[in-house]
PDB file of C-alpha atoms and ligand atoms in Angstrom:
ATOM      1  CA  UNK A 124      41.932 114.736 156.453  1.00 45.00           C
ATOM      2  CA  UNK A 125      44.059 112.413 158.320  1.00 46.00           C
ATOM      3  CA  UNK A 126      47.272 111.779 157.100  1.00 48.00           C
ATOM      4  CA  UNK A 127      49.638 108.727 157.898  1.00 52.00           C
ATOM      5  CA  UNK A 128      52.982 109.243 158.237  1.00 66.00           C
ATOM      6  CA  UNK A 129      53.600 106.488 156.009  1.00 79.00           C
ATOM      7  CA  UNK A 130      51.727 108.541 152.555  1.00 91.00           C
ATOM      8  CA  UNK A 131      52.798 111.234 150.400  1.00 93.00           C
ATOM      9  CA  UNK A 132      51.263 113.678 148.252  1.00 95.00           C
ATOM     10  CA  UNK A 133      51.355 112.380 144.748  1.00 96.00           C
ATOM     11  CA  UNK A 134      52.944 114.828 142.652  1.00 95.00           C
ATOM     12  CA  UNK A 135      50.287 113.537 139.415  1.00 95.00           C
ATOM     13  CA  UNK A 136      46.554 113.092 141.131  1.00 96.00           C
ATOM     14  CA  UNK A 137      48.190 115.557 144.072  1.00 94.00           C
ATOM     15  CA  UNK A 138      46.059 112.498 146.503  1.00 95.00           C
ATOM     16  CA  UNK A 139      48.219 111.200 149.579  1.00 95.00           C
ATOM     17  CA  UNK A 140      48.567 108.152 149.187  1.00 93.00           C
ATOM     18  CA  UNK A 141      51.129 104.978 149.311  1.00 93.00           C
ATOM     19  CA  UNK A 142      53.706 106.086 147.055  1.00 92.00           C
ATOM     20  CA  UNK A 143      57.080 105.591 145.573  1.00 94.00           C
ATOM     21  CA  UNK A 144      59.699 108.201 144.868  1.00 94.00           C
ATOM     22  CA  UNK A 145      61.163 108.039 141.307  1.00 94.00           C
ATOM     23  CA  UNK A 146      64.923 108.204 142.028  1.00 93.00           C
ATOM     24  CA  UNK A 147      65.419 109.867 138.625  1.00 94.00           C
ATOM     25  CA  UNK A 148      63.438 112.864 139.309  1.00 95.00           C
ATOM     26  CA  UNK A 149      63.050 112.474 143.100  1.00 95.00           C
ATOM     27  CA  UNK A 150      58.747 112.756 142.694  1.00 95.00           C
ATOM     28  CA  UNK A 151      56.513 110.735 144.701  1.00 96.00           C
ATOM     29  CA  UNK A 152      53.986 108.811 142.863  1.00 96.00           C
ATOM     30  CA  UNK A 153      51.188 106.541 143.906  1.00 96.00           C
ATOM     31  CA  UNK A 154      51.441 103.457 141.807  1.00 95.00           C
ATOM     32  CA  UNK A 155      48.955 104.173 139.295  1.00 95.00           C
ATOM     33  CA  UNK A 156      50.890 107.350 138.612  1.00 96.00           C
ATOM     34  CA  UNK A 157      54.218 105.377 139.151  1.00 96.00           C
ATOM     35  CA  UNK A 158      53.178 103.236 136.561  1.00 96.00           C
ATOM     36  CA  UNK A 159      51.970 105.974 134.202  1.00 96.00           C
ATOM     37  CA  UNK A 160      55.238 107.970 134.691  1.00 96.00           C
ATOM     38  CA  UNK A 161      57.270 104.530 133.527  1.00 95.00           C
ATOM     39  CA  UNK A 162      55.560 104.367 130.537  1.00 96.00           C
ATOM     40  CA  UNK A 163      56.357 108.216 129.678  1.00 95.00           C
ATOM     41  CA  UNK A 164      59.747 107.447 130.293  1.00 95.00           C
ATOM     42  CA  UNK A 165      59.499 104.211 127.884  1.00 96.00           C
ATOM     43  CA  UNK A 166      58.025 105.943 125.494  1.00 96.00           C
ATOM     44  CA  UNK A 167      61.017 108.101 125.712  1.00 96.00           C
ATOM     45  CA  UNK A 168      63.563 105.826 125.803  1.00 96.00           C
ATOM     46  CA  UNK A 169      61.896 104.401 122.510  1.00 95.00           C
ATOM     47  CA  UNK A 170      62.152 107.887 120.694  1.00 96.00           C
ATOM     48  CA  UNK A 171      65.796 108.104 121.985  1.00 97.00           C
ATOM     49  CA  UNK A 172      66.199 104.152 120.698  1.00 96.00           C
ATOM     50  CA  UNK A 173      64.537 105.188 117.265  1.00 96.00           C
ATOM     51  CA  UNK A 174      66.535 108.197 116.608  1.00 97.00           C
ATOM     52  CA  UNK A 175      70.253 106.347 117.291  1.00 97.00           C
ATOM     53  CA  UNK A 176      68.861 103.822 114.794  1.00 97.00           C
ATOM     54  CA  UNK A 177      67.862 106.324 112.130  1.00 96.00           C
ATOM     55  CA  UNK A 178      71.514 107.730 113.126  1.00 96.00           C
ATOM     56  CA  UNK A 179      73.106 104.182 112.794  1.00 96.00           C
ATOM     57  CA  UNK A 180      71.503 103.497 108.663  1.00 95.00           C
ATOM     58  CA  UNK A 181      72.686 106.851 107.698  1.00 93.00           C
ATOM     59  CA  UNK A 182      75.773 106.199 109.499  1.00 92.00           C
ATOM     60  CA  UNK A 183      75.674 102.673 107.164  1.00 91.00           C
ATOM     61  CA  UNK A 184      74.330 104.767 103.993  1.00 89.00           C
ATOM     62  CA  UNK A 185      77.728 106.973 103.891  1.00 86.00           C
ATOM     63  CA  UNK A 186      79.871 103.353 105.077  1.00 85.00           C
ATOM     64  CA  UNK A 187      77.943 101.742 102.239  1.00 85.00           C
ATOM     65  CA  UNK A 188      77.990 105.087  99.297  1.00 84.00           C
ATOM     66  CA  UNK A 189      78.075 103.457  95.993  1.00 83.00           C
ATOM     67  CA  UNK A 190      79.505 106.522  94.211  1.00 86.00           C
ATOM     68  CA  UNK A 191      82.005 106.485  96.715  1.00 86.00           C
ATOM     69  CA  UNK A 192      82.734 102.387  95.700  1.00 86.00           C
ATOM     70  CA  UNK A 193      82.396 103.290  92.282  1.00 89.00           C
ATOM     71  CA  UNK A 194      84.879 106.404  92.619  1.00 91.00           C
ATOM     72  CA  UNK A 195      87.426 103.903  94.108  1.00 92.00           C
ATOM     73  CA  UNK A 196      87.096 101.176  91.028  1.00 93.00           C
ATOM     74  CA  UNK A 197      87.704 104.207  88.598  1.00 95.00           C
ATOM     75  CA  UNK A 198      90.763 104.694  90.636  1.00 96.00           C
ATOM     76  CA  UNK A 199      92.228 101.284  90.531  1.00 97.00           C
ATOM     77  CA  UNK A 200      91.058 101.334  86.816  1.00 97.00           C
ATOM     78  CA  UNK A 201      93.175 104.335  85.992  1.00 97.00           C
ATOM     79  CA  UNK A 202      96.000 102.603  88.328  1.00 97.00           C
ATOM     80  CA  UNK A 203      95.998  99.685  86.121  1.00 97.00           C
ATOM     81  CA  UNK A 204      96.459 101.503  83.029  1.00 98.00           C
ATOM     82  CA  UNK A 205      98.606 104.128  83.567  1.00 97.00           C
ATOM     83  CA  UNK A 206     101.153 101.045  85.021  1.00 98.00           C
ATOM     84  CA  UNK A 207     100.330  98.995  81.504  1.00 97.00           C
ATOM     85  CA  UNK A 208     101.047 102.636  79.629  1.00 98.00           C
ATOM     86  CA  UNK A 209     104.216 103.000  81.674  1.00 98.00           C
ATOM     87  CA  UNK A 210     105.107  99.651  80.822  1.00 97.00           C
ATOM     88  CA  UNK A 211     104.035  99.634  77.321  1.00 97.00           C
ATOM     89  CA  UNK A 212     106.569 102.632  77.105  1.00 97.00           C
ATOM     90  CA  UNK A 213     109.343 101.065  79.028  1.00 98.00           C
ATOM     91  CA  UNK A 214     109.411  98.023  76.333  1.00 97.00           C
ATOM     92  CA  UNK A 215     109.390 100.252  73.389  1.00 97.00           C
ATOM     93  CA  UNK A 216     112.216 102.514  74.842  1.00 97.00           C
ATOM     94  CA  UNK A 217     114.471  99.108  75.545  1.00 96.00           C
ATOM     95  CA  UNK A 218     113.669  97.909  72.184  1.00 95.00           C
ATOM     96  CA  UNK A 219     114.733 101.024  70.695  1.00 94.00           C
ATOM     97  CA  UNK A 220     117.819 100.869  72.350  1.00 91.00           C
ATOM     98  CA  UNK A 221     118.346  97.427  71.131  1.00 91.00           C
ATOM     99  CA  UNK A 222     117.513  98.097  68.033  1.00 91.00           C
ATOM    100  CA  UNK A 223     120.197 100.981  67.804  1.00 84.00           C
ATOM    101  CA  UNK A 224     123.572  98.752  69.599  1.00 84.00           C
ATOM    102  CA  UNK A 225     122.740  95.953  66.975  1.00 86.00           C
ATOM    103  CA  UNK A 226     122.055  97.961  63.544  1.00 86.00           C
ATOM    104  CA  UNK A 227     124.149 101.146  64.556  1.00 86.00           C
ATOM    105  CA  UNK A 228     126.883 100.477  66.873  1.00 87.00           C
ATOM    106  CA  UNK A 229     127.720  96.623  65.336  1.00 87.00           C
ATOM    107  CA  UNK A 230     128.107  98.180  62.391  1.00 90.00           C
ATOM    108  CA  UNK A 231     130.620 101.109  63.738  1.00 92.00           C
ATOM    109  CA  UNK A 232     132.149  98.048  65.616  1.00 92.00           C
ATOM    110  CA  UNK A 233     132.930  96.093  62.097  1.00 93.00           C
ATOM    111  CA  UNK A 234     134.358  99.196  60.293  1.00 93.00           C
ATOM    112  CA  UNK A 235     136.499  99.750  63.386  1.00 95.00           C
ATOM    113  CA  UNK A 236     137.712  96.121  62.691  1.00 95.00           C
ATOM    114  CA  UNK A 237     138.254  96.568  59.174  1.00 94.00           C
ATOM    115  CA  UNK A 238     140.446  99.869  59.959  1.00 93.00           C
ATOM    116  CA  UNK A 239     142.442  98.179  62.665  1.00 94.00           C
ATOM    117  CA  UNK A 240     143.461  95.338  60.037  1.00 94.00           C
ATOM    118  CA  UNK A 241     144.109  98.173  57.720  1.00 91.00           C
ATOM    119  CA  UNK A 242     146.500  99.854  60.439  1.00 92.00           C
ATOM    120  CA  UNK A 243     148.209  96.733  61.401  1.00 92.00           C
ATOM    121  CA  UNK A 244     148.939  95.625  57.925  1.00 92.00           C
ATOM    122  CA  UNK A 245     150.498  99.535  56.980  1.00 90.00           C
ATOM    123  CA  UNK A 246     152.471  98.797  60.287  1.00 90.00           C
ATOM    124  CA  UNK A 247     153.366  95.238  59.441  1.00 91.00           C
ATOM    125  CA  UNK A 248     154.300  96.202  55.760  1.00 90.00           C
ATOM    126  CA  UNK A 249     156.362  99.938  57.005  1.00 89.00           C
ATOM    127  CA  UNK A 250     154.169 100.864  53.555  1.00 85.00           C
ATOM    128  CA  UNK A 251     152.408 104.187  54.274  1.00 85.00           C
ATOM    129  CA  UNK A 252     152.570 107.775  53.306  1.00 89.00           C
ATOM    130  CA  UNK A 253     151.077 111.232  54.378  1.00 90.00           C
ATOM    131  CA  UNK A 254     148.146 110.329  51.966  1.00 91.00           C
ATOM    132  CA  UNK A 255     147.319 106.817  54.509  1.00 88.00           C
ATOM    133  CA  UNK A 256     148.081 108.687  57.787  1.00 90.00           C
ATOM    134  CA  UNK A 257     145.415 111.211  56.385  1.00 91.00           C
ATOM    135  CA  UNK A 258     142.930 108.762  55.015  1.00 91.00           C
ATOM    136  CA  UNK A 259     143.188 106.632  58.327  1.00 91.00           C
ATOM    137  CA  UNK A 260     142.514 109.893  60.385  1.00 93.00           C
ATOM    138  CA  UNK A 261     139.204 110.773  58.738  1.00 93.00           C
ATOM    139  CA  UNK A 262     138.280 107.149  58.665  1.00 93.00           C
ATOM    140  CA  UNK A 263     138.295 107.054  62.442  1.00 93.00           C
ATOM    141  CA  UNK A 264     137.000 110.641  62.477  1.00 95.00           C
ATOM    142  CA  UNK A 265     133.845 109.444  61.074  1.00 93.00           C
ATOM    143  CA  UNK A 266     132.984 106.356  62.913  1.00 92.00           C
ATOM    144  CA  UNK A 267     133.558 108.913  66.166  1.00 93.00           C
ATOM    145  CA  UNK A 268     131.098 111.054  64.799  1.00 91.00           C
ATOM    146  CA  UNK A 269     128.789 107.906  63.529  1.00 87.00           C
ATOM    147  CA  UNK A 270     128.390 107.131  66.940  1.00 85.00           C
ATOM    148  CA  UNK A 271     127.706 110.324  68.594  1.00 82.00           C
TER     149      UNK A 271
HETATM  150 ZN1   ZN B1503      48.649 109.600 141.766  1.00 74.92          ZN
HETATM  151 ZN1   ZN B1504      60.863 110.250 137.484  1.00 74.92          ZN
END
């Protein structure tokens, strides 16, 4: 069989013929073949194309996880209250302490008063004896511990 210099051997129908060499694999094909190898490697490529997009919608699936969205509301939920809690507890506490300088530590204040007119007047007068000295002692004595 006489052979041009111009034809391969295709590697498919193993016929020389006109061919073209695949630069991916380096195999000569006639075109038939050529053809038929393409469409192996688009039906390849397709599989290949498939898969990454299977890949890509889990990918979205985990991106997209409701429990995961639903996990991060309970979190801003439980953010939300434990700050109103805190704060709740914060405006109690400074009431309280209101509560105690106007009923408690007024009231210390206006016996204080009371003694201090008491001291100036024994003072004033030069009227006092052991008995005042003492009674003026465990007056102030007991507003100290009053406000401890
Ligand atoms: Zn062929
Ligand atoms: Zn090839």
């Amino acid at each position: 069989m006489a052979t041009s210099t111009n034809k391969l051997l295709c590697v498919k129908c193993e016929k020389v013929r006109a061919t073209s060499k695949c630069a991916g694999c380096s195999h000569d094909y006639c075109y038939d073949h050529l053809r038929d190898h393409r469409q192996e490697l688009n039906i390849q490529l397709d599989y290949i194309e498939n898969n990454h997009n299977h890949f890509r919608q889990i990918l979205n699936e985990y991106i997209n996880n409701s429990e995961i969205h639903a996990f991060i509301q309970q979190v801003d939920q439980w953010e939300k209250e434990l700050i109103n809690k805190i704060q709740q507890k914060a405006n109690e506490c400074r009431e309280l302490l209101k509560k105690h300088i106007n009923e408690n530590i007024h009231q210390i204040e206006i016996n204080l008063n009371k003694q201090t007119d008491q001291l100036r007047n024994i003072v004033k007068e030069n009227d006092f004896n052991e008995i005042d000295l003492n009674e003026l002692n465990e007056k102030l004595k007991e507003l100290e511990r009053q406000l401890h």
